PDB file of C-alpha atoms in Angstrom:
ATOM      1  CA  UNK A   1      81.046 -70.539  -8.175  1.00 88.00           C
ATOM      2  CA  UNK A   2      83.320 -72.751 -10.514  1.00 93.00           C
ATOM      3  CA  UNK A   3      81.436 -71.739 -13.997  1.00 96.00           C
ATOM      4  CA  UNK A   4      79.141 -72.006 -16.573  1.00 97.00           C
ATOM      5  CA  UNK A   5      77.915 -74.524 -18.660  1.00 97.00           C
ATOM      6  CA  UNK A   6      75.346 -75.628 -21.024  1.00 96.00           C
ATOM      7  CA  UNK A   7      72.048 -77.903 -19.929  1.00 94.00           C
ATOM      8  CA  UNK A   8      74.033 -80.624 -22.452  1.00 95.00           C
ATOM      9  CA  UNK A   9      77.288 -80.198 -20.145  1.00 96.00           C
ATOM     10  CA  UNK A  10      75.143 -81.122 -17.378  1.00 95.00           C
ATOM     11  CA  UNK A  11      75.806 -84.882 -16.802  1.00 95.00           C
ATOM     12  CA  UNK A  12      79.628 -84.574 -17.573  1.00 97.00           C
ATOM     13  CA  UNK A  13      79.824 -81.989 -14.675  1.00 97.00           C
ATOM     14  CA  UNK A  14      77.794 -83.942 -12.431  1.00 96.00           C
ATOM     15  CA  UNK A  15      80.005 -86.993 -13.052  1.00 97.00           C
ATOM     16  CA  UNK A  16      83.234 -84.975 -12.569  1.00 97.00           C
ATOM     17  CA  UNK A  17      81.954 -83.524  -9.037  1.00 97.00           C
ATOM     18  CA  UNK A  18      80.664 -87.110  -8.012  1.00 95.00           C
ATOM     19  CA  UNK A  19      84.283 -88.771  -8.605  1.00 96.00           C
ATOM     20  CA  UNK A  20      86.000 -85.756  -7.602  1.00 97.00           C
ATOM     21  CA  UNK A  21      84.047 -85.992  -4.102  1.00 95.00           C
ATOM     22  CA  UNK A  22      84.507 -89.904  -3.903  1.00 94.00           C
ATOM     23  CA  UNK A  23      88.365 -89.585  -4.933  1.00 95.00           C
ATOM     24  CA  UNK A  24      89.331 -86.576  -2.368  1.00 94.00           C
ATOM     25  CA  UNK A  25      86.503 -86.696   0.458  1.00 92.00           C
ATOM     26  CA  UNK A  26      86.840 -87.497   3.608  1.00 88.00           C
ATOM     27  CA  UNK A  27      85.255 -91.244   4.586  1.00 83.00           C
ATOM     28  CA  UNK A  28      86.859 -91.330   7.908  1.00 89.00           C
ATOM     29  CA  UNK A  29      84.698 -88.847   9.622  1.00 87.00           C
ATOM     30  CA  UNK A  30      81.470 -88.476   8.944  1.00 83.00           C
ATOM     31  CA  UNK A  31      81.306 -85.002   9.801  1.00 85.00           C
ATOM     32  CA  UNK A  32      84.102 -84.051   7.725  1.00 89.00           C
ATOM     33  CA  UNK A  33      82.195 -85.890   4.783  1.00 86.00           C
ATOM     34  CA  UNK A  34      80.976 -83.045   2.627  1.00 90.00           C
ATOM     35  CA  UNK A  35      82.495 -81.968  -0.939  1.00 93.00           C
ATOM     36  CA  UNK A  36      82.142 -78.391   0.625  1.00 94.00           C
ATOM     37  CA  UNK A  37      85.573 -79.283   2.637  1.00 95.00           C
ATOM     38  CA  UNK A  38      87.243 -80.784  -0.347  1.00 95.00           C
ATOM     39  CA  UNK A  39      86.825 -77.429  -2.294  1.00 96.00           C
ATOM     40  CA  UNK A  40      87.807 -75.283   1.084  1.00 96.00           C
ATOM     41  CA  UNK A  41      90.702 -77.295   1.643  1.00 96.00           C
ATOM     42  CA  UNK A  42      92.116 -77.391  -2.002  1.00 96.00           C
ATOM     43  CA  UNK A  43      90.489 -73.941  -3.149  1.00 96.00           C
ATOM     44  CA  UNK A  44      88.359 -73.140  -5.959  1.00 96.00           C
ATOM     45  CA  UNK A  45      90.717 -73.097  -8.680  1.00 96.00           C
ATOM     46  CA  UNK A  46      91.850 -76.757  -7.974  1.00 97.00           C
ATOM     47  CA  UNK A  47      88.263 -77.133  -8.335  1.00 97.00           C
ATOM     48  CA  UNK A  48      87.627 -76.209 -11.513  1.00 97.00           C
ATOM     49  CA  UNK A  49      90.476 -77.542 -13.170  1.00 97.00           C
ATOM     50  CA  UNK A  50      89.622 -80.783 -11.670  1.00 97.00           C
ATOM     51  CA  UNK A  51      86.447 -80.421 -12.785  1.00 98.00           C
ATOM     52  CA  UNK A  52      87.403 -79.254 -16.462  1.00 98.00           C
ATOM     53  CA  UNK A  53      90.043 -82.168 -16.247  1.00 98.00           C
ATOM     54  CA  UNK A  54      87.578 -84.757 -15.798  1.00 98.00           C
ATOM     55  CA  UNK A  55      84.693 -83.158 -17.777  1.00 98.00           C
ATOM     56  CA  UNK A  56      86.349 -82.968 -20.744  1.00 97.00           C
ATOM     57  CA  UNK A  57      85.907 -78.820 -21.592  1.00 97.00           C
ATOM     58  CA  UNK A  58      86.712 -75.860 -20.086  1.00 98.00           C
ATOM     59  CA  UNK A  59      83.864 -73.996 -18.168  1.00 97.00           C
ATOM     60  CA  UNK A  60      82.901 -70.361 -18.907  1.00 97.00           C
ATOM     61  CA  UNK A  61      82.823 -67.929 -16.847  1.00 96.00           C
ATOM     62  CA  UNK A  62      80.436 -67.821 -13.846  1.00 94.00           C
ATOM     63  CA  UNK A  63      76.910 -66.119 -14.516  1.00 94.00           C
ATOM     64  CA  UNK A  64      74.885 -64.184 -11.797  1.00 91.00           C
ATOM     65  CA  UNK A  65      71.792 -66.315 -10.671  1.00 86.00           C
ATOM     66  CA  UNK A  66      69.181 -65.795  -7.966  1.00 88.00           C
ATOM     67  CA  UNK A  67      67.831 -69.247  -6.342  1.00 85.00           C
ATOM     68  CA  UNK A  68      63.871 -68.664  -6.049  1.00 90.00           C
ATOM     69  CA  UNK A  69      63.026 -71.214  -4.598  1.00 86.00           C
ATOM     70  CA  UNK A  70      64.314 -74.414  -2.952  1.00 86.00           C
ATOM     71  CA  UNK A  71      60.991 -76.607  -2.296  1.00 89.00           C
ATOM     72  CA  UNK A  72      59.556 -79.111  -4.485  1.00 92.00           C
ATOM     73  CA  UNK A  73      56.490 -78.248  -7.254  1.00 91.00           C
ATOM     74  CA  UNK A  74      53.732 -80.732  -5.739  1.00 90.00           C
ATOM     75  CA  UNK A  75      51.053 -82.360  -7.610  1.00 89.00           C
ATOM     76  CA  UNK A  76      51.198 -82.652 -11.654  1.00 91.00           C
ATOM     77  CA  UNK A  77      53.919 -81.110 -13.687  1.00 93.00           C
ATOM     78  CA  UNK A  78      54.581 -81.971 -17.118  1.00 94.00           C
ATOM     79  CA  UNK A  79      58.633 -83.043 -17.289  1.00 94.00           C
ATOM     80  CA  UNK A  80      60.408 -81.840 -20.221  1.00 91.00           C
ATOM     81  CA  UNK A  81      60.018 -84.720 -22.347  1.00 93.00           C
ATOM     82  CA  UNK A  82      56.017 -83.938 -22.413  1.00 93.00           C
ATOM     83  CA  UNK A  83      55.466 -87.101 -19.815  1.00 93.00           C
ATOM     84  CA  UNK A  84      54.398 -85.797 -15.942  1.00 92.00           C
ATOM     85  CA  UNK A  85      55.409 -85.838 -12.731  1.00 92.00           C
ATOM     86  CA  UNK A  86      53.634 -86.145  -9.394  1.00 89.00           C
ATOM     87  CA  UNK A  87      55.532 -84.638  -6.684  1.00 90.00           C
ATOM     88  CA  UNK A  88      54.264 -86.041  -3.427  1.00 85.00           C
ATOM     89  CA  UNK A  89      54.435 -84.492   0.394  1.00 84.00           C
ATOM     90  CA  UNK A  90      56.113 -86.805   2.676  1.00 81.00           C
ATOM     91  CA  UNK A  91      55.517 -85.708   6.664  1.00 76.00           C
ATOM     92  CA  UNK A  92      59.354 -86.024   8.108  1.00 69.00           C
ATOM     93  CA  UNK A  93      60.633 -88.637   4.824  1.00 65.00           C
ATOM     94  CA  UNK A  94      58.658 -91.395   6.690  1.00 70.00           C
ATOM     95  CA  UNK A  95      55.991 -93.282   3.911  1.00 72.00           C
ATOM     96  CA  UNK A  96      53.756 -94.215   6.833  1.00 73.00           C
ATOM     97  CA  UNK A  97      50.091 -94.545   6.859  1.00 77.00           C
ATOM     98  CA  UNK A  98      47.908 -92.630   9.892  1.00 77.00           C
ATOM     99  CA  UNK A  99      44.293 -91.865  10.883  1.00 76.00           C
ATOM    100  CA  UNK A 100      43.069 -90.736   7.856  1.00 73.00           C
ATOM    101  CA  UNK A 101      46.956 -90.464   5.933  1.00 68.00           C
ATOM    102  CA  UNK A 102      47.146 -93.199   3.978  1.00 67.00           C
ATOM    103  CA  UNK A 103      50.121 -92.868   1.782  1.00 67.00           C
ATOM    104  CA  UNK A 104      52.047 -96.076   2.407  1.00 68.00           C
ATOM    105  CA  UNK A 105      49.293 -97.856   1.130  1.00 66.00           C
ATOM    106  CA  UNK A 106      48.170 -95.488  -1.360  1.00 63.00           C
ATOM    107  CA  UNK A 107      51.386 -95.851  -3.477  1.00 63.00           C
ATOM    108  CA  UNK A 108      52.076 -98.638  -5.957  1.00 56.00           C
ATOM    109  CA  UNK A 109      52.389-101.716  -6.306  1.00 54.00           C
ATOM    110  CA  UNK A 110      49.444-101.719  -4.328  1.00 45.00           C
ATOM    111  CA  UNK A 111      47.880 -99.188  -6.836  1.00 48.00           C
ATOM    112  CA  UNK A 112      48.456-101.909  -9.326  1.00 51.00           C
ATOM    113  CA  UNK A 113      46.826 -99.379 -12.477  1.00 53.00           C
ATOM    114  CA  UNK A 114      49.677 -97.042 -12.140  1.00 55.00           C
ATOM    115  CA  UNK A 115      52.937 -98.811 -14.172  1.00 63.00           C
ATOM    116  CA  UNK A 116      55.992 -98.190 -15.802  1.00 74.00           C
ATOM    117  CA  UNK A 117      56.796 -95.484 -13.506  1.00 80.00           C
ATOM    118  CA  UNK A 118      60.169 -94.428 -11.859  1.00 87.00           C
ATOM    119  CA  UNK A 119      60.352 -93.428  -7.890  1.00 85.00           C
ATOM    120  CA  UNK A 120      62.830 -90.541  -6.998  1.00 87.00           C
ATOM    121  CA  UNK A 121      63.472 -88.972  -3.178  1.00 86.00           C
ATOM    122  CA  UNK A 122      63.563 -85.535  -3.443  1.00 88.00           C
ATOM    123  CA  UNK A 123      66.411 -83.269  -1.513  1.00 85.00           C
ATOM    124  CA  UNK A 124      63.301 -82.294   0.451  1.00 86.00           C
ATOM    125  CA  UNK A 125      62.508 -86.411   2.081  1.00 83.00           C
ATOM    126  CA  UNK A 126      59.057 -85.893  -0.992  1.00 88.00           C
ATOM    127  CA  UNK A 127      58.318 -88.757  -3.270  1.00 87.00           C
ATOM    128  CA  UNK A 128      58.529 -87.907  -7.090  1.00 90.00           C
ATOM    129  CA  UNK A 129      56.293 -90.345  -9.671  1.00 87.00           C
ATOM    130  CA  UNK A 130      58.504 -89.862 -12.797  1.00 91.00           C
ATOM    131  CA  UNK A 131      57.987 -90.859 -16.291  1.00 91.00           C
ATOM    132  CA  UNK A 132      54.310 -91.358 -16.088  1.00 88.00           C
ATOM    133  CA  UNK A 133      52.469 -91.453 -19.441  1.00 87.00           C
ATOM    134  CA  UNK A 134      50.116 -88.908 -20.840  1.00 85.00           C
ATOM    135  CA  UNK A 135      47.246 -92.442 -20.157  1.00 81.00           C
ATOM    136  CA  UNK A 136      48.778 -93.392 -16.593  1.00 79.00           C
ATOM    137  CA  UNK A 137      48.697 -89.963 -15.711  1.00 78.00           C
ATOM    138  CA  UNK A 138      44.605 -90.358 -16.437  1.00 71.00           C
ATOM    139  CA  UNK A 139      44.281 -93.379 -14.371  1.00 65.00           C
ATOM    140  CA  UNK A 140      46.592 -92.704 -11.154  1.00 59.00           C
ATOM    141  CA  UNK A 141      44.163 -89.846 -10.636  1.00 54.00           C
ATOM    142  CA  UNK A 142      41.703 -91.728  -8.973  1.00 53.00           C
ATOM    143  CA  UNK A 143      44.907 -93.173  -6.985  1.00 54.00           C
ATOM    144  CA  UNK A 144      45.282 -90.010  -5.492  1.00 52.00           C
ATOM    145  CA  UNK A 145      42.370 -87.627  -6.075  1.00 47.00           C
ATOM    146  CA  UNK A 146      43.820 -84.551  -4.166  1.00 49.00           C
ATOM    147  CA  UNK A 147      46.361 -84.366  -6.586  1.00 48.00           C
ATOM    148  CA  UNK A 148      44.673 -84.433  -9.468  1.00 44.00           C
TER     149      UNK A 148
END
């Protein structure tokens, strides 16, 4: 663990660990490509001055955490802003439709009522339905009844 920081902090770190990775990592071999062997080469303590460096502030000391949980909340969720989120299950990351799957063509455009939404990949291979009004939310229902 490198630190702590603040929910604020949290772009400025992620930029710092993104540049530090593209700056330092390895492009030559794939399997050598993870930031994992840029912090076990250089240590820890490079790290987080690096990180501090490029962030902008120091970092405060680590704080114990316990991961829960590392799959995706499926179906509706309300996002912190108060707009939702539909998490949706994606057999082996492939947006295919089957016998009586249809998912390929059950997400927009050709659901042409849901709009103004944003499309994320999960670290799981799911598709996440972001930024989806308290009124779209209403209507992509009957998109995708199970979910509702």
């Amino acid at each position: 663990m490198l630190g702590f920081f603040t929910p604020d902090k949290l772009v400025d770190v992620a930029k710092a660990v993104i540049t530090i990775h593209r700056d330092f990592g390895d492009r030559a071999e794939r399997k050598h490509a993870r930031l994992k062997y840029v912090i076990a080469e250089r240590g820890v303590d490079w790290a987080r001055g690096e990180v501090e460096k490029r962030a902008g502030f120091k970092l405060a000391a680590p704080r114990s955490y316990r991961f829960t949980t590392t799959g995706d909340l499926y179906g509706w969720h309300r996002q912190s802003d108060g707009r939702w989120f539909l998490t949706l299950f994606i057999e082996t990351g492939r947006v295919k439709d089957a016998d009586n799957h249809r998912l390929k063509t059950a997400l927009p455009p050709d659901r042409r009522e849901v709009r103004n939404i944003e499309f994320h990949l999960s670290p799981n291979q799911n598709v996440i339905l972001a930024d989806v009004s308290d009124a779209d939310q209403g209507r992509s229902t009957r998109c995708w009844p199970s979910m509702a």
